[in-house]
Amino acid sequence: MLKINRPTSADFLAGGGEMGALMRAYDWSRSPLGKPETWPQSLRTAVRILLNTNHPMFIWWGPDLIQFYNDAYRQTMGPERHPSALGQGGRKCWAEIWDIIGPQIQQVMSGRGATWHEDQLVPVTRYGKLEQVYWTYGFSPIDEDDGIGGVLVVCRDVTDEHRAAAKLREREAELARVQQLGRIGGLEVDLRTGFRNRRSPEYLLIHGLPPDAANESHDDWVKRIHPEDREATEKKFRDAVAGNVRDYSVQYRIVRPSDGETRWISVKSTIERDENGKAIRLTGAHTDVTEQVVVDLALRQSEERFRKLADELAELNATLAQRVEEKTRERDRIWNVSQDLLVVADRDGVWRTVNPAWTKTLGWSEAELLNRTSEWLEHPDDGGQTRSEVNKLIQGDLTVKFEGRFRHKDGSYRWLSWTGVPDRDHIYAVARDVTAEKAAAERLKAAEEALLQSQKMEAVGQLTGGIAHDFNNLLTGIVGSLDLLQTRLNQGRTDNFARYINAAMTSANRAAALTHRLLAFARRQPLIPESVDVNQLVVSLEDLLRRTIGETIDLEITASDDLWRTLCDPNQLESALLNLAINARDAMPDGGKLTISTANAHLGNVTADTPALSPGDYICIVVSDTGVGMSAQVAARAFDPFFTTKPIGQGTGLGLSMIYGFARQSNGHVTIDSKLGRGTSVRLYLPRYDGGTAQQVSAVGIAGHASAGETVLVVEDEPVVRGVILEMLAEQGYRTLEAIDGPSGLRILRTKQRIDLLVTDVGLPGINGRQLADQARETRPGLKILFITGYAESIAMSDGFLEEGMEMITKPFELDNLSRRIRAMVSG
């Protein structure tokens, strides 16, 4: 706690730069503090300290948390708050971050001690935009009459340091990735235990060893070394271990056991020693440098031949000595600029001098390159790029930099990175061969794309594998029951028919439920949204929930007063709550407590918990249990399809994914919070609905299914489905018409025949069911239409798809349910 002594000077507002002047000019008599002469001595002393320090400081004083700050702190504020923050109440000034600093201030003001926070994210609005600012700060109490009068804040904006640390972590991760892509083999040798070692996968690949080769002896390594390098390489290793060196490097050849190929290996190692200097551990990096060694050898041979040729030319052509000397001085000047491809051209772009690197890189001789412009070497697709850059230099540009492709003598192209500068008569240019870098970048890009594709295929494989497994089980039940039924018919027996039929129907209904869950996960299930009172719906489920979870689990329902209504499919919401209750029950095998609560929620901006929600009003349903909970890794996968922690046969892994799909399709969201041993809490957000209560169609009161001779047109492209519907309608006494696609159905609709109801599939060849309905109503206004769908594209689930007199039923359906729906529609 900050205890401040009385200052010797009464003029405590003196000095302080701009903020001192503002404080002296401020009319404090109109504030709760009154005139400065009446302020408590502890406040006056704290203000004096604040004004006379160069460190950012801030004071909140009194119950209203009246604000003071110095010039150093003023520099961290935007025009939105300075200078109006002076003398203003803290809660009003910092409303946007009060949920962060408010409890910290309260801790200090209530006498519970000072606070200290490092690298704390405190988003603030400055210069018209919300900035993610990181602070290190401390709140200290200021004593006043044996109590706490205010809070002294010492702070520092550490955003730049935070970003620098984050960037450093990113660079370290990139370095690890580059090492992996560069196939640098790691090796660690424990020299105390007889050459026991560990090797990375890249090491095994470089040395041609099988993936399961976990360890090797010293003799194994020596045998792999090329016979011509073996003795010298082993001696250098032993000398390094026995000596007092720390860094050990060597280059030698190996004969790979996998393919018998000879490869050059470059080794850079560090030897760790104990306090007595004895070697205890060697850590090394092995790199395959075969291609580099071959290139270096060829380069040395080429240079040697060039030197011999130069000597011979010098001896045979002594008369050209002066000209050679002039050319040598010119060439030396250019070589001092760069060791890359060098060229001197006139201001027309004609090449006058080139260095030998051109021949080494592109294969063309000096004579072939000189006294010509570069157009004949450029790639046709580069469109005269070099000429354009030369023109820039002629017109006054001091330097140009660009990249282009130049043709090798063998017909291939090399990427060259150019830098050019002009003088009065010439243009001097340096080109670097970046073909290898371009190729490496393309390989890296291809590797990244391959990794992304692999991750996508892994997700698809998991989903399809789960679907195939569950559907094969269900189809086995259906096919097996029908096979037994066929066997009994062939035997002339009728016993157990009901059992086989029930078994097949049970498996078929489970398959239908699985399909609906998959559609829910994919957000493709057809929903029938209504205005829902969630409190009433939750209370109506209480008896069912109690029977489901059993007597060992307490159920508590907390319904919020004045809960807003929401627009969703109530049946799907009930199914979601029942799924969550079953999951909670399974997580509490020894009993516990299940709590379902409702509340209104206003989201002012996007948060980490609700990233998929737009700002606005929502109702929130929270289902919490006191069960075993989940680890962070399990919770992160909880909404994945077919992911389950339950034993085989006790769960499909689609329950939570179905809830997620339902929430997102209803323009809401679902989150999960779980800790091992502390239970799980699931929050389901659904948008607020301000419309009226939706009218609900009820089948209660419809007596029977018999028709009064009405005519029903059935348009369905699947013959089996169409035949079943027609037979059911005929048995009910309806007059039926049929069509196999949209165009044939439209021809019937344009006749004079009586049609009381159109039953049509949504997905039809030719024209779809919705287009058929629109064209039918052009000639038959008010025609009642029942859509049938096994799935629903986005258009079928959009607002306005079902107009007045239209309804939808989802495949697969029970014929009795279809009959009731048709009876209800034709009877008005």
JSON list of C-alpha atoms in Angstrom, two decimals, residues 165-294:
[
{"chain": "A", "resi": 165, "resn": "ALA", "atom": "CA", "xyz": [8.18, -11.60, -29.21]},
{"chain": "A", "resi": 166, "resn": "ALA", "atom": "CA", "xyz": [5.35, -13.08, -31.29]},
{"chain": "A", "resi": 167, "resn": "LYS", "atom": "CA", "xyz": [7.29, -12.47, -34.50]},
{"chain": "A", "resi": 168, "resn": "LEU", "atom": "CA", "xyz": [10.35, -14.15, -32.96]},
{"chain": "A", "resi": 169, "resn": "ARG", "atom": "CA", "xyz": [8.28, -17.24, -32.15]},
{"chain": "A", "resi": 170, "resn": "GLU", "atom": "CA", "xyz": [7.00, -17.33, -35.73]},
{"chain": "A", "resi": 171, "resn": "ARG", "atom": "CA", "xyz": [10.55, -17.11, -37.10]},
{"chain": "A", "resi": 172, "resn": "GLU", "atom": "CA", "xyz": [11.68, -19.97, -34.85]},
{"chain": "A", "resi": 173, "resn": "ALA", "atom": "CA", "xyz": [8.80, -22.14, -36.13]},
{"chain": "A", "resi": 174, "resn": "GLU", "atom": "CA", "xyz": [9.71, -21.24, -39.72]},
{"chain": "A", "resi": 175, "resn": "LEU", "atom": "CA", "xyz": [13.34, -22.22, -39.06]},
{"chain": "A", "resi": 176, "resn": "ALA", "atom": "CA", "xyz": [12.27, -25.64, -37.77]},
{"chain": "A", "resi": 177, "resn": "ARG", "atom": "CA", "xyz": [10.12, -26.13, -40.87]},
{"chain": "A", "resi": 178, "resn": "VAL", "atom": "CA", "xyz": [12.99, -25.13, -43.19]},
{"chain": "A", "resi": 179, "resn": "GLN", "atom": "CA", "xyz": [15.27, -27.66, -41.50]},
{"chain": "A", "resi": 180, "resn": "GLN", "atom": "CA", "xyz": [12.68, -30.36, -42.10]},
{"chain": "A", "resi": 181, "resn": "LEU", "atom": "CA", "xyz": [12.20, -29.39, -45.74]},
{"chain": "A", "resi": 182, "resn": "GLY", "atom": "CA", "xyz": [15.97, -29.11, -46.25]},
{"chain": "A", "resi": 183, "resn": "ARG", "atom": "CA", "xyz": [16.42, -32.74, -45.13]},
{"chain": "A", "resi": 184, "resn": "ILE", "atom": "CA", "xyz": [19.07, -31.97, -42.52]},
{"chain": "A", "resi": 185, "resn": "GLY", "atom": "CA", "xyz": [19.63, -35.19, -40.57]},
{"chain": "A", "resi": 186, "resn": "GLY", "atom": "CA", "xyz": [20.00, -34.89, -36.81]},
{"chain": "A", "resi": 187, "resn": "LEU", "atom": "CA", "xyz": [22.26, -37.20, -34.78]},
{"chain": "A", "resi": 188, "resn": "GLU", "atom": "CA", "xyz": [22.89, -37.45, -31.04]},
{"chain": "A", "resi": 189, "resn": "VAL", "atom": "CA", "xyz": [25.61, -39.81, -29.72]},
{"chain": "A", "resi": 190, "resn": "ASP", "atom": "CA", "xyz": [26.06, -40.69, -26.04]},
{"chain": "A", "resi": 191, "resn": "LEU", "atom": "CA", "xyz": [29.85, -41.15, -25.87]},
{"chain": "A", "resi": 192, "resn": "ARG", "atom": "CA", "xyz": [29.71, -42.50, -22.30]},
{"chain": "A", "resi": 193, "resn": "THR", "atom": "CA", "xyz": [27.72, -45.64, -23.17]},
{"chain": "A", "resi": 194, "resn": "GLY", "atom": "CA", "xyz": [29.58, -46.97, -26.16]},
{"chain": "A", "resi": 195, "resn": "PHE", "atom": "CA", "xyz": [28.29, -45.00, -29.17]},
{"chain": "A", "resi": 196, "resn": "ARG", "atom": "CA", "xyz": [24.59, -45.36, -28.31]},
{"chain": "A", "resi": 197, "resn": "ASN", "atom": "CA", "xyz": [22.80, -42.85, -30.51]},
{"chain": "A", "resi": 198, "resn": "ARG", "atom": "CA", "xyz": [19.52, -41.40, -31.68]},
{"chain": "A", "resi": 199, "resn": "ARG", "atom": "CA", "xyz": [18.90, -40.38, -35.28]},
{"chain": "A", "resi": 200, "resn": "SER", "atom": "CA", "xyz": [16.18, -38.35, -36.98]},
{"chain": "A", "resi": 201, "resn": "PRO", "atom": "CA", "xyz": [14.11, -39.68, -39.92]},
{"chain": "A", "resi": 202, "resn": "GLU", "atom": "CA", "xyz": [16.03, -37.35, -42.24]},
{"chain": "A", "resi": 203, "resn": "TYR", "atom": "CA", "xyz": [19.31, -38.90, -41.05]},
{"chain": "A", "resi": 204, "resn": "LEU", "atom": "CA", "xyz": [18.04, -42.40, -41.85]},
{"chain": "A", "resi": 205, "resn": "LEU", "atom": "CA", "xyz": [16.91, -41.24, -45.30]},
{"chain": "A", "resi": 206, "resn": "ILE", "atom": "CA", "xyz": [20.23, -39.54, -46.12]},
{"chain": "A", "resi": 207, "resn": "HIS", "atom": "CA", "xyz": [22.27, -42.60, -45.03]},
{"chain": "A", "resi": 208, "resn": "GLY", "atom": "CA", "xyz": [19.98, -45.08, -46.80]},
{"chain": "A", "resi": 209, "resn": "LEU", "atom": "CA", "xyz": [18.93, -46.84, -43.56]},
{"chain": "A", "resi": 210, "resn": "PRO", "atom": "CA", "xyz": [15.53, -48.45, -42.94]},
{"chain": "A", "resi": 211, "resn": "PRO", "atom": "CA", "xyz": [12.99, -46.46, -40.84]},
{"chain": "A", "resi": 212, "resn": "ASP", "atom": "CA", "xyz": [13.11, -49.04, -38.03]},
{"chain": "A", "resi": 213, "resn": "ALA", "atom": "CA", "xyz": [16.88, -48.70, -37.58]},
{"chain": "A", "resi": 214, "resn": "ALA", "atom": "CA", "xyz": [16.80, -47.18, -34.09]},
{"chain": "A", "resi": 215, "resn": "ASN", "atom": "CA", "xyz": [20.47, -47.52, -33.10]},
{"chain": "A", "resi": 216, "resn": "GLU", "atom": "CA", "xyz": [23.81, -48.41, -34.64]},
{"chain": "A", "resi": 217, "resn": "SER", "atom": "CA", "xyz": [27.29, -49.21, -33.39]},
{"chain": "A", "resi": 218, "resn": "HIS", "atom": "CA", "xyz": [30.50, -47.39, -34.17]},
{"chain": "A", "resi": 219, "resn": "ASP", "atom": "CA", "xyz": [31.52, -50.28, -36.43]},
{"chain": "A", "resi": 220, "resn": "ASP", "atom": "CA", "xyz": [28.23, -49.99, -38.37]},
{"chain": "A", "resi": 221, "resn": "TRP", "atom": "CA", "xyz": [29.00, -46.35, -39.11]},
{"chain": "A", "resi": 222, "resn": "VAL", "atom": "CA", "xyz": [32.62, -47.07, -40.11]},
{"chain": "A", "resi": 223, "resn": "LYS", "atom": "CA", "xyz": [31.58, -49.83, -42.52]},
{"chain": "A", "resi": 224, "resn": "ARG", "atom": "CA", "xyz": [29.24, -47.40, -44.30]},
{"chain": "A", "resi": 225, "resn": "ILE", "atom": "CA", "xyz": [32.09, -44.93, -45.03]},
{"chain": "A", "resi": 226, "resn": "HIS", "atom": "CA", "xyz": [33.68, -45.20, -48.48]},
{"chain": "A", "resi": 227, "resn": "PRO", "atom": "CA", "xyz": [36.88, -47.31, -48.31]},
{"chain": "A", "resi": 228, "resn": "GLU", "atom": "CA", "xyz": [39.01, -44.44, -49.61]},
{"chain": "A", "resi": 229, "resn": "ASP", "atom": "CA", "xyz": [37.73, -42.07, -46.89]},
{"chain": "A", "resi": 230, "resn": "ARG", "atom": "CA", "xyz": [37.32, -44.57, -44.03]},
{"chain": "A", "resi": 231, "resn": "GLU", "atom": "CA", "xyz": [40.68, -44.37, -42.26]},
{"chain": "A", "resi": 232, "resn": "ALA", "atom": "CA", "xyz": [41.01, -40.56, -42.39]},
{"chain": "A", "resi": 233, "resn": "THR", "atom": "CA", "xyz": [37.40, -39.96, -41.37]},
{"chain": "A", "resi": 234, "resn": "GLU", "atom": "CA", "xyz": [37.55, -42.32, -38.38]},
{"chain": "A", "resi": 235, "resn": "LYS", "atom": "CA", "xyz": [40.87, -40.84, -37.23]},
{"chain": "A", "resi": 236, "resn": "LYS", "atom": "CA", "xyz": [39.48, -37.31, -37.38]},
{"chain": "A", "resi": 237, "resn": "PHE", "atom": "CA", "xyz": [36.48, -38.39, -35.31]},
{"chain": "A", "resi": 238, "resn": "ARG", "atom": "CA", "xyz": [38.60, -40.11, -32.65]},
{"chain": "A", "resi": 239, "resn": "ASP", "atom": "CA", "xyz": [41.05, -37.17, -32.48]},
{"chain": "A", "resi": 240, "resn": "ALA", "atom": "CA", "xyz": [38.16, -34.74, -32.00]},
{"chain": "A", "resi": 241, "resn": "VAL", "atom": "CA", "xyz": [36.66, -36.84, -29.18]},
{"chain": "A", "resi": 242, "resn": "ALA", "atom": "CA", "xyz": [40.01, -37.37, -27.47]},
{"chain": "A", "resi": 243, "resn": "GLY", "atom": "CA", "xyz": [41.14, -33.75, -27.89]},
{"chain": "A", "resi": 244, "resn": "ASN", "atom": "CA", "xyz": [39.76, -30.56, -26.39]},
{"chain": "A", "resi": 245, "resn": "VAL", "atom": "CA", "xyz": [37.75, -29.24, -29.33]},
{"chain": "A", "resi": 246, "resn": "ARG", "atom": "CA", "xyz": [34.09, -28.30, -29.10]},
{"chain": "A", "resi": 247, "resn": "ASP", "atom": "CA", "xyz": [33.14, -27.91, -32.76]},
{"chain": "A", "resi": 248, "resn": "TYR", "atom": "CA", "xyz": [33.87, -30.81, -35.14]},
{"chain": "A", "resi": 249, "resn": "SER", "atom": "CA", "xyz": [33.29, -30.75, -38.93]},
{"chain": "A", "resi": 250, "resn": "VAL", "atom": "CA", "xyz": [34.07, -33.34, -41.58]},
{"chain": "A", "resi": 251, "resn": "GLN", "atom": "CA", "xyz": [33.11, -34.22, -45.14]},
{"chain": "A", "resi": 252, "resn": "TYR", "atom": "CA", "xyz": [33.31, -37.77, -46.46]},
{"chain": "A", "resi": 253, "resn": "ARG", "atom": "CA", "xyz": [31.68, -40.29, -48.80]},
{"chain": "A", "resi": 254, "resn": "ILE", "atom": "CA", "xyz": [29.35, -43.12, -47.78]},
{"chain": "A", "resi": 255, "resn": "VAL", "atom": "CA", "xyz": [28.02, -46.13, -49.64]},
{"chain": "A", "resi": 256, "resn": "ARG", "atom": "CA", "xyz": [24.29, -46.27, -48.87]},
{"chain": "A", "resi": 257, "resn": "PRO", "atom": "CA", "xyz": [23.09, -49.77, -47.89]},
{"chain": "A", "resi": 258, "resn": "SER", "atom": "CA", "xyz": [19.66, -49.15, -49.45]},
{"chain": "A", "resi": 259, "resn": "ASP", "atom": "CA", "xyz": [20.81, -48.71, -53.06]},
{"chain": "A", "resi": 260, "resn": "GLY", "atom": "CA", "xyz": [24.64, -48.99, -53.06]},
{"chain": "A", "resi": 261, "resn": "GLU", "atom": "CA", "xyz": [24.95, -45.39, -54.26]},
{"chain": "A", "resi": 262, "resn": "THR", "atom": "CA", "xyz": [27.96, -43.30, -53.22]},
{"chain": "A", "resi": 263, "resn": "ARG", "atom": "CA", "xyz": [26.99, -39.97, -51.61]},
{"chain": "A", "resi": 264, "resn": "TRP", "atom": "CA", "xyz": [28.97, -37.08, -50.14]},
{"chain": "A", "resi": 265, "resn": "ILE", "atom": "CA", "xyz": [28.00, -36.22, -46.53]},
{"chain": "A", "resi": 266, "resn": "SER", "atom": "CA", "xyz": [28.83, -32.94, -44.76]},
{"chain": "A", "resi": 267, "resn": "VAL", "atom": "CA", "xyz": [28.84, -33.17, -40.94]},
{"chain": "A", "resi": 268, "resn": "LYS", "atom": "CA", "xyz": [28.83, -30.28, -38.48]},
{"chain": "A", "resi": 269, "resn": "SER", "atom": "CA", "xyz": [28.88, -31.40, -34.84]},
{"chain": "A", "resi": 270, "resn": "THR", "atom": "CA", "xyz": [29.22, -30.05, -31.32]},
{"chain": "A", "resi": 271, "resn": "ILE", "atom": "CA", "xyz": [30.98, -32.10, -28.62]},
{"chain": "A", "resi": 272, "resn": "GLU", "atom": "CA", "xyz": [29.75, -31.63, -25.06]},
{"chain": "A", "resi": 273, "resn": "ARG", "atom": "CA", "xyz": [32.30, -32.22, -22.30]},
{"chain": "A", "resi": 274, "resn": "ASP", "atom": "CA", "xyz": [32.15, -32.58, -18.52]},
{"chain": "A", "resi": 275, "resn": "GLU", "atom": "CA", "xyz": [34.04, -30.43, -16.04]},
{"chain": "A", "resi": 276, "resn": "ASN", "atom": "CA", "xyz": [37.14, -32.54, -16.59]},
{"chain": "A", "resi": 277, "resn": "GLY", "atom": "CA", "xyz": [37.07, -32.03, -20.34]},
{"chain": "A", "resi": 278, "resn": "LYS", "atom": "CA", "xyz": [35.97, -35.59, -21.10]},
{"chain": "A", "resi": 279, "resn": "ALA", "atom": "CA", "xyz": [33.65, -35.90, -24.10]},
{"chain": "A", "resi": 280, "resn": "ILE", "atom": "CA", "xyz": [30.19, -37.09, -23.00]},
{"chain": "A", "resi": 281, "resn": "ARG", "atom": "CA", "xyz": [27.86, -36.29, -25.90]},
{"chain": "A", "resi": 282, "resn": "LEU", "atom": "CA", "xyz": [28.05, -35.39, -29.60]},
{"chain": "A", "resi": 283, "resn": "THR", "atom": "CA", "xyz": [25.23, -33.61, -31.42]},
{"chain": "A", "resi": 284, "resn": "GLY", "atom": "CA", "xyz": [25.50, -33.29, -35.18]},
{"chain": "A", "resi": 285, "resn": "ALA", "atom": "CA", "xyz": [23.75, -32.30, -38.40]},
{"chain": "A", "resi": 286, "resn": "HIS", "atom": "CA", "xyz": [24.29, -34.44, -41.52]},
{"chain": "A", "resi": 287, "resn": "THR", "atom": "CA", "xyz": [23.62, -32.98, -44.96]},
{"chain": "A", "resi": 288, "resn": "ASP", "atom": "CA", "xyz": [23.80, -34.71, -48.35]},
{"chain": "A", "resi": 289, "resn": "VAL", "atom": "CA", "xyz": [26.06, -32.38, -50.40]},
{"chain": "A", "resi": 290, "resn": "THR", "atom": "CA", "xyz": [26.72, -34.74, -53.32]},
{"chain": "A", "resi": 291, "resn": "GLU", "atom": "CA", "xyz": [25.35, -32.37, -55.97]},
{"chain": "A", "resi": 292, "resn": "GLN", "atom": "CA", "xyz": [27.30, -29.44, -54.53]},
{"chain": "A", "resi": 293, "resn": "VAL", "atom": "CA", "xyz": [30.56, -31.43, -54.47]},
{"chain": "A", "resi": 294, "resn": "VAL", "atom": "CA", "xyz": [30.05, -32.54, -58.07]}
]
